[in-house]
Amino acid sequence: MCQHQPACPSASASDHDAARLVAYHPEQGWGLLCNGVVLFDDSGELMPDGRAVPAPRAAEPVGVV
């Protein structure tokens, strides 16, 4: 999918977030990387194969009611 030289990391690479941004829609909260990964403003991701990667959540402090 990527036409850059050197090529960006593939969607399956551990550093896939380092690919170049090819479309960005801040009003909708998402951007498309050249490797097909959709990044969301909350740090969630949608992979080209349809898998959703949820945004990391901060752990709740122990003892909070």
Coordinates of C-alpha atoms in Angstrom, one line a residue:
M1 CA 0.0 0.0 0.0
C2 CA 2.8 2.4 0.9
Q3 CA 4.6 4.1 -2.0
H4 CA 7.1 6.0 0.1
Q5 CA 10.9 5.4 -0.1
P6 CA 12.0 4.0 2.3
A7 CA 8.7 2.2 2.7
C8 CA 6.7 2.8 5.9
P9 CA 6.2 -0.1 8.4
S10 CA 3.4 -2.5 7.5
A11 CA 0.2 -2.7 9.5
S12 CA 1.5 -5.9 11.1
A13 CA 4.8 -4.4 12.2
S14 CA 5.2 -3.5 15.9
D15 CA 6.0 0.1 14.9
H16 CA 3.0 0.4 12.5
D17 CA 2.1 3.8 14.0
A18 CA 5.3 5.3 12.4
A19 CA 3.7 5.1 8.9
R20 CA 2.9 8.4 7.2
L21 CA -0.4 10.1 7.7
V22 CA -2.2 10.3 4.3
A23 CA -5.6 11.6 5.5
Y24 CA -6.6 13.4 8.6
H25 CA -10.1 14.4 9.8
P26 CA -9.7 16.1 13.2
E27 CA -13.3 17.2 13.2
Q28 CA -14.2 13.5 13.2
G29 CA -11.3 12.3 15.4
W30 CA -9.4 10.0 13.0
G31 CA -6.5 9.8 10.6
L32 CA -5.5 7.2 8.0
L33 CA -1.9 5.9 7.7
C34 CA -0.4 4.8 4.4
N35 CA -0.3 1.2 5.7
G36 CA -4.1 1.2 6.0
V37 CA -4.3 1.6 9.8
V38 CA -6.9 4.1 11.0
L39 CA -5.9 6.0 14.2
F40 CA -8.4 7.5 16.5
D41 CA -7.9 10.5 18.7
D42 CA -8.4 8.4 21.8
S43 CA -5.4 6.2 20.7
G44 CA -7.6 3.3 19.5
E45 CA -6.9 1.8 16.1
L46 CA -8.7 0.0 13.3
M47 CA -6.5 -2.4 11.4
P48 CA -6.8 -3.1 7.7
D49 CA -8.1 -6.6 8.4
G50 CA -11.0 -5.1 10.4
R51 CA -9.6 -5.8 13.9
A52 CA -10.2 -3.1 16.5
V53 CA -7.4 -2.2 18.9
P54 CA -8.9 -0.5 21.9
A55 CA -7.4 2.6 23.4
P56 CA -5.2 1.9 26.4
R57 CA -7.1 2.6 29.6
A58 CA -5.5 4.0 32.7
A59 CA -5.8 1.7 35.7
E60 CA -8.2 2.7 38.4
P61 CA -6.5 3.5 41.7
V62 CA -7.0 0.7 44.3
G63 CA -9.5 1.5 47.0
V64 CA -11.5 4.1 45.0
V65 CA -15.2 3.6 45.5

